[in-house]
mmCIF file of C-alpha atoms in Angstrom:
data_model
loop_
_atom_site.group_PDB
_atom_site.id
_atom_site.type_symbol
_atom_site.label_atom_id
_atom_site.label_comp_id
_atom_site.label_asym_id
_atom_site.label_seq_id
_atom_site.Cartn_x
_atom_site.Cartn_y
_atom_site.Cartn_z
ATOM 1 C CA GLN A 1 39.064 54.320 -7.632
ATOM 2 C CA VAL A 2 36.998 55.905 -4.893
ATOM 3 C CA GLN A 3 34.921 53.612 -2.705
ATOM 4 C CA LEU A 4 32.459 54.495 0.043
ATOM 5 C CA GLN A 5 31.224 52.209 2.813
ATOM 6 C CA GLU A 6 28.456 52.958 5.277
ATOM 7 C CA SER A 7 28.495 51.495 8.769
ATOM 8 C CA GLY A 8 26.318 51.709 11.853
ATOM 9 C CA PRO A 9 23.465 50.019 13.718
ATOM 10 C CA GLY A 10 20.760 48.444 11.620
ATOM 11 C CA LEU A 11 18.115 48.864 14.307
ATOM 12 C CA VAL A 12 17.284 52.024 16.234
ATOM 13 C CA LYS A 13 14.515 52.531 18.761
ATOM 14 C CA PRO A 14 11.916 55.260 18.265
ATOM 15 C CA SER A 15 12.893 58.636 19.770
ATOM 16 C CA GLU A 16 16.579 57.679 19.788
ATOM 17 C CA THR A 17 19.414 58.876 17.549
ATOM 18 C CA LEU A 18 20.440 57.206 14.318
ATOM 19 C CA SER A 19 24.220 57.318 13.827
ATOM 20 C CA LEU A 20 26.012 56.292 10.658
ATOM 21 C CA THR A 21 29.565 56.636 9.379
ATOM 22 C CA CYS A 22 30.837 56.603 5.823
ATOM 23 C CA THR A 23 34.437 55.557 5.238
ATOM 24 C CA VAL A 24 36.050 56.855 2.057
ATOM 25 C CA SER A 25 38.896 54.971 0.399
ATOM 26 C CA GLY A 26 40.848 55.769 -2.722
ATOM 27 C CA ASP A 27 40.711 59.540 -2.355
ATOM 28 C CA SER A 28 41.140 62.213 0.277
ATOM 29 C CA ILE A 29 37.961 63.365 1.944
ATOM 30 C CA SER A 30 39.364 66.893 1.744
ATOM 31 C CA ASN A 31 38.889 67.137 -2.005
ATOM 32 C CA TYR A 32 35.100 67.005 -2.264
ATOM 33 C CA TYR A 33 31.706 67.597 -0.699
ATOM 34 C CA TRP A 34 30.031 64.478 0.720
ATOM 35 C CA SER A 35 26.342 63.706 0.972
ATOM 36 C CA TRP A 36 23.850 61.470 2.688
ATOM 37 C CA ILE A 37 20.784 60.264 0.775
ATOM 38 C CA ARG A 38 18.079 57.906 1.972
ATOM 39 C CA GLN A 39 15.455 55.667 0.391
ATOM 40 C CA PRO A 40 12.507 54.229 2.341
ATOM 41 C CA PRO A 41 11.702 50.649 1.338
ATOM 42 C CA GLY A 42 9.999 50.603 -2.053
ATOM 43 C CA LYS A 43 10.105 54.384 -2.369
ATOM 44 C CA GLY A 44 12.161 57.140 -3.953
ATOM 45 C CA LEU A 45 15.318 58.987 -3.000
ATOM 46 C CA GLU A 46 15.623 61.877 -0.538
ATOM 47 C CA TRP A 47 18.717 64.042 -0.177
ATOM 48 C CA ILE A 48 19.545 64.581 3.513
ATOM 49 C CA GLY A 49 22.452 67.008 3.230
ATOM 50 C CA TYR A 50 26.124 67.505 2.488
ATOM 51 C CA ILE A 51 29.313 68.350 4.347
ATOM 52 C CA TYR A 52 32.705 69.689 3.294
ATOM 53 C CA TYR A 53 35.949 68.761 5.024
ATOM 54 C CA SER A 54 36.034 72.226 6.570
ATOM 55 C CA GLY A 55 32.790 71.440 8.352
ATOM 56 C CA ASN A 56 30.599 73.533 6.076
ATOM 57 C CA THR A 57 27.172 71.880 5.858
ATOM 58 C CA ASN A 58 23.910 72.202 3.959
ATOM 59 C CA TYR A 59 20.913 70.238 5.206
ATOM 60 C CA ASN A 60 17.535 69.509 3.671
ATOM 61 C CA PRO A 61 15.111 71.875 5.461
ATOM 62 C CA SER A 62 12.700 68.965 5.928
ATOM 63 C CA LEU A 63 15.240 67.295 8.244
ATOM 64 C CA LYS A 64 17.407 70.217 9.336
ATOM 65 C CA SER A 65 16.110 70.374 12.911
ATOM 66 C CA ARG A 66 17.132 66.755 13.560
ATOM 67 C CA VAL A 67 20.318 66.328 11.475
ATOM 68 C CA THR A 68 23.975 66.814 12.291
ATOM 69 C CA MET A 69 26.819 65.874 9.967
ATOM 70 C CA SER A 70 30.480 65.805 10.868
ATOM 71 C CA VAL A 71 33.779 64.902 9.260
ATOM 72 C CA ASP A 72 36.935 63.237 10.576
ATOM 73 C CA THR A 73 39.734 63.944 8.139
ATOM 74 C CA SER A 74 42.234 61.837 10.099
ATOM 75 C CA LYS A 75 40.106 58.752 9.461
ATOM 76 C CA ASN A 76 38.812 59.851 6.023
ATOM 77 C CA GLN A 77 35.273 59.475 7.344
ATOM 78 C CA PHE A 78 32.133 61.531 7.598
ATOM 79 C CA SER A 79 29.111 60.876 9.761
ATOM 80 C CA LEU A 80 25.378 61.404 10.075
ATOM 81 C CA LYS A 81 23.306 61.779 13.207
ATOM 82 C CA LEU A 82 19.521 61.921 12.995
ATOM 83 C CA ARG A 83 17.761 62.610 16.267
ATOM 84 C CA SER A 84 14.313 61.679 17.535
ATOM 85 C CA VAL A 85 13.712 59.022 14.906
ATOM 86 C CA THR A 86 10.334 57.517 14.082
ATOM 87 C CA ALA A 87 9.219 54.666 11.858
ATOM 88 C CA ALA A 88 9.153 57.151 8.979
ATOM 89 C CA ASP A 89 12.958 57.296 9.168
ATOM 90 C CA THR A 90 13.240 53.608 8.289
ATOM 91 C CA ALA A 91 15.222 53.568 5.049
ATOM 92 C CA VAL A 92 18.338 52.515 3.236
ATOM 93 C CA TYR A 93 20.885 55.242 3.909
ATOM 94 C CA TYR A 94 23.492 55.949 1.254
ATOM 95 C CA CYS A 95 26.588 58.074 1.410
ATOM 96 C CA ALA A 96 27.795 59.600 -1.843
ATOM 97 C CA ARG A 97 30.417 61.953 -3.194
ATOM 98 C CA ARG A 98 29.233 65.210 -4.688
ATOM 99 C CA ASP A 99 31.249 65.558 -7.862
ATOM 100 C CA ASN A 100 31.153 68.571 -10.113
ATOM 101 C CA SER A 101 32.276 70.289 -13.255
ATOM 102 C CA ALA A 102 31.986 74.065 -13.190
ATOM 103 C CA TYR A 103 28.552 74.723 -11.658
ATOM 104 C CA TYR A 104 27.148 71.287 -12.503
ATOM 105 C CA GLU A 105 26.947 68.848 -9.601
ATOM 106 C CA TRP A 106 26.031 65.193 -9.268
ATOM 107 C CA PHE A 107 26.372 62.195 -6.936
ATOM 108 C CA ASP A 108 29.074 59.726 -7.895
ATOM 109 C CA PRO A 109 30.069 57.292 -6.569
ATOM 110 C CA TRP A 110 27.659 55.956 -3.969
ATOM 111 C CA GLY A 111 28.179 53.585 -1.094
ATOM 112 C CA GLN A 112 26.333 50.274 -1.184
ATOM 113 C CA GLY A 113 23.791 51.539 1.338
ATOM 114 C CA THR A 114 22.787 50.352 4.781
ATOM 115 C CA LEU A 115 19.258 49.575 5.940
ATOM 116 C CA VAL A 116 18.269 51.251 9.181
ATOM 117 C CA THR A 117 15.023 50.104 10.760
ATOM 118 C CA VAL A 118 13.335 52.157 13.459
ATOM 119 C CA SER A 119 11.445 49.841 15.763
ATOM 120 C CA SER A 120 11.096 49.066 19.429
ATOM 121 C CA ASP B 1 11.682 73.023 -3.197
ATOM 122 C CA ILE B 2 11.897 72.122 -6.878
ATOM 123 C CA GLU B 3 9.563 69.219 -7.595
ATOM 124 C CA MET B 4 10.630 66.669 -10.194
ATOM 125 C CA THR B 5 7.965 64.611 -11.947
ATOM 126 C CA GLN B 6 8.823 61.613 -14.092
ATOM 127 C CA SER B 7 6.610 59.891 -16.617
ATOM 128 C CA PRO B 8 5.675 57.209 -17.000
ATOM 129 C CA SER B 9 6.012 55.667 -13.536
ATOM 130 C CA SER B 10 6.585 52.313 -15.192
ATOM 131 C CA LEU B 11 6.803 50.858 -18.658
ATOM 132 C CA SER B 12 7.172 47.480 -20.310
ATOM 133 C CA ALA B 13 9.551 47.056 -23.194
ATOM 134 C CA SER B 14 11.378 44.370 -25.125
ATOM 135 C CA VAL B 15 15.067 43.872 -25.754
ATOM 136 C CA GLY B 16 16.027 46.004 -28.728
ATOM 137 C CA ASP B 17 13.331 48.629 -28.163
ATOM 138 C CA THR B 18 14.026 52.339 -27.815
ATOM 139 C CA VAL B 19 12.721 53.717 -24.539
ATOM 140 C CA THR B 20 12.113 57.347 -23.583
ATOM 141 C CA ILE B 21 11.591 58.597 -20.031
ATOM 142 C CA THR B 22 10.502 62.151 -19.325
ATOM 143 C CA CYS B 23 11.352 64.334 -16.343
ATOM 144 C CA ARG B 24 9.694 67.684 -15.700
ATOM 145 C CA ALA B 25 10.828 70.248 -13.147
ATOM 146 C CA SER B 26 8.393 72.528 -11.327
ATOM 147 C CA ARG B 27 10.428 75.484 -12.600
ATOM 148 C CA SER B 28 13.304 76.092 -14.944
ATOM 149 C CA ILE B 29 16.533 74.403 -13.899
ATOM 150 C CA SER B 30 18.602 75.206 -16.990
ATOM 151 C CA SER B 31 20.655 72.041 -17.613
ATOM 152 C CA TYR B 32 21.178 71.112 -13.967
ATOM 153 C CA LEU B 33 19.699 67.657 -14.375
ATOM 154 C CA ASN B 34 21.176 64.228 -13.727
ATOM 155 C CA TRP B 35 19.968 60.691 -14.446
ATOM 156 C CA TYR B 36 20.653 57.576 -12.378
ATOM 157 C CA GLN B 37 19.952 53.876 -12.863
ATOM 158 C CA GLN B 38 19.118 51.707 -9.872
ATOM 159 C CA LYS B 39 18.894 47.932 -9.872
ATOM 160 C CA PRO B 40 17.177 46.015 -7.056
ATOM 161 C CA GLY B 41 19.227 45.961 -3.867
ATOM 162 C CA LYS B 42 21.900 48.221 -5.335
ATOM 163 C CA ALA B 43 22.836 51.862 -5.036
ATOM 164 C CA PRO B 44 21.927 54.261 -7.833
ATOM 165 C CA ASN B 45 24.526 54.638 -10.576
ATOM 166 C CA LEU B 46 25.136 57.886 -12.447
ATOM 167 C CA LEU B 47 24.316 57.729 -16.156
ATOM 168 C CA ILE B 48 24.018 61.321 -17.353
ATOM 169 C CA TYR B 49 25.010 64.636 -15.790
ATOM 170 C CA ALA B 50 24.350 68.213 -16.872
ATOM 171 C CA ALA B 51 21.320 66.972 -18.841
ATOM 172 C CA SER B 52 23.251 65.445 -21.728
ATOM 173 C CA SER B 53 26.798 64.505 -20.691
ATOM 174 C CA LEU B 54 27.419 60.773 -20.608
ATOM 175 C CA GLN B 55 29.262 59.569 -17.518
ATOM 176 C CA SER B 56 32.498 57.743 -18.252
ATOM 177 C CA GLY B 57 31.952 54.010 -18.683
ATOM 178 C CA VAL B 58 28.229 54.302 -19.441
ATOM 179 C CA PRO B 59 27.180 52.708 -22.767
ATOM 180 C CA SER B 60 26.458 55.115 -25.591
ATOM 181 C CA ARG B 61 22.924 53.738 -26.013
ATOM 182 C CA PHE B 62 22.027 56.021 -23.095
ATOM 183 C CA SER B 63 21.463 59.658 -23.970
ATOM 184 C CA GLY B 64 19.927 62.675 -22.303
ATOM 185 C CA SER B 65 18.441 65.853 -23.665
ATOM 186 C CA GLY B 66 16.495 68.910 -22.653
ATOM 187 C CA SER B 67 16.895 72.170 -20.813
ATOM 188 C CA GLY B 68 14.699 74.515 -18.838
ATOM 189 C CA ALA B 69 11.996 72.365 -17.277
ATOM 190 C CA ASP B 70 11.650 69.393 -19.620
ATOM 191 C CA PHE B 71 14.145 66.583 -20.013
ATOM 192 C CA THR B 72 14.321 63.123 -21.535
ATOM 193 C CA LEU B 73 16.403 60.028 -21.040
ATOM 194 C CA THR B 74 16.551 57.777 -24.085
ATOM 195 C CA ILE B 75 17.780 54.207 -24.110
ATOM 196 C CA SER B 76 18.393 52.966 -27.636
ATOM 197 C CA SER B 77 18.336 49.244 -28.319
ATOM 198 C CA LEU B 78 17.372 48.196 -24.803
ATOM 199 C CA GLN B 79 19.530 45.434 -23.354
ATOM 200 C CA LEU B 80 18.656 42.875 -20.687
ATOM 201 C CA GLU B 81 20.875 44.653 -18.160
ATOM 202 C CA ASP B 82 18.944 47.914 -18.659
ATOM 203 C CA PHE B 83 15.832 46.660 -16.897
ATOM 204 C CA ALA B 84 15.945 48.794 -13.763
ATOM 205 C CA THR B 85 14.488 51.912 -12.183
ATOM 206 C CA TYR B 86 15.623 55.311 -13.442
ATOM 207 C CA TYR B 87 15.661 58.548 -11.467
ATOM 208 C CA CYS B 88 16.186 62.135 -12.486
ATOM 209 C CA GLN B 89 17.680 64.611 -10.006
ATOM 210 C CA GLN B 90 18.017 68.387 -10.126
ATOM 211 C CA SER B 91 21.129 70.163 -8.925
ATOM 212 C CA TYR B 92 19.932 73.693 -9.667
ATOM 213 C CA GLY B 93 19.374 74.451 -6.027
ATOM 214 C CA THR B 94 19.234 72.841 -2.622
ATOM 215 C CA PRO B 95 17.448 70.902 -1.389
ATOM 216 C CA TRP B 96 18.475 68.692 -4.301
ATOM 217 C CA THR B 97 15.473 66.638 -5.284
ATOM 218 C CA PHE B 98 14.764 63.478 -7.248
ATOM 219 C CA GLY B 99 11.936 62.333 -9.442
ATOM 220 C CA GLN B 100 9.793 59.482 -8.145
ATOM 221 C CA GLY B 101 11.413 56.985 -10.501
ATOM 222 C CA THR B 102 10.486 55.100 -13.663
ATOM 223 C CA LYS B 103 10.620 51.322 -13.568
ATOM 224 C CA VAL B 104 11.528 49.689 -16.883
ATOM 225 C CA GLU B 105 10.241 46.127 -16.976
ATOM 226 C CA ILE B 106 10.526 43.300 -19.451
ATOM 227 C CA LYS B 107 7.536 42.867 -21.735
#
């Protein structure tokens, strides 16, 4: 069964870069698209973007200017970098697999999530 | 962006009740609608995809319906473990967007 695990610093200073990695186990990263989703404390969910093993990406326009995603097939990992962070970027960050059937798409499974706090 | 609006934002119900949550899209999304359940401190869990298809392993008391812009999630015979927050999400077009959530609380 596929499992995802986020890792990275839990505290980032304002104006710096948030960097997270998602390690996939139980399946090859080459078989699917992979997404990042975040949730500010007490708030709803925001899709950040997705990446394919080939490097093809699609980012949320609201974050596109600050986001870079990458994939490392040798380690079965994909990563997120979010530049110039502010307190508004404080959130639980989830990685998730984009699964699909024909043209229907959904997120399953999800990692457990990691809280990233932006503070000096 | 396609805006997703859920109603109500919260509701109180008792074990055994039937609960209905509504999700409305700002434009037609055909059947490209998913439902997730989230418990405190946990990641969301897929319940329903393509508006009405039950994810493997999800109890049959959960059901989804609708197409176009209006959708519903129904929980029949609410169980204690169903008290959680529920989110709809459209996959018609990027950026994929979620509803604001509906919290189901114990009456």
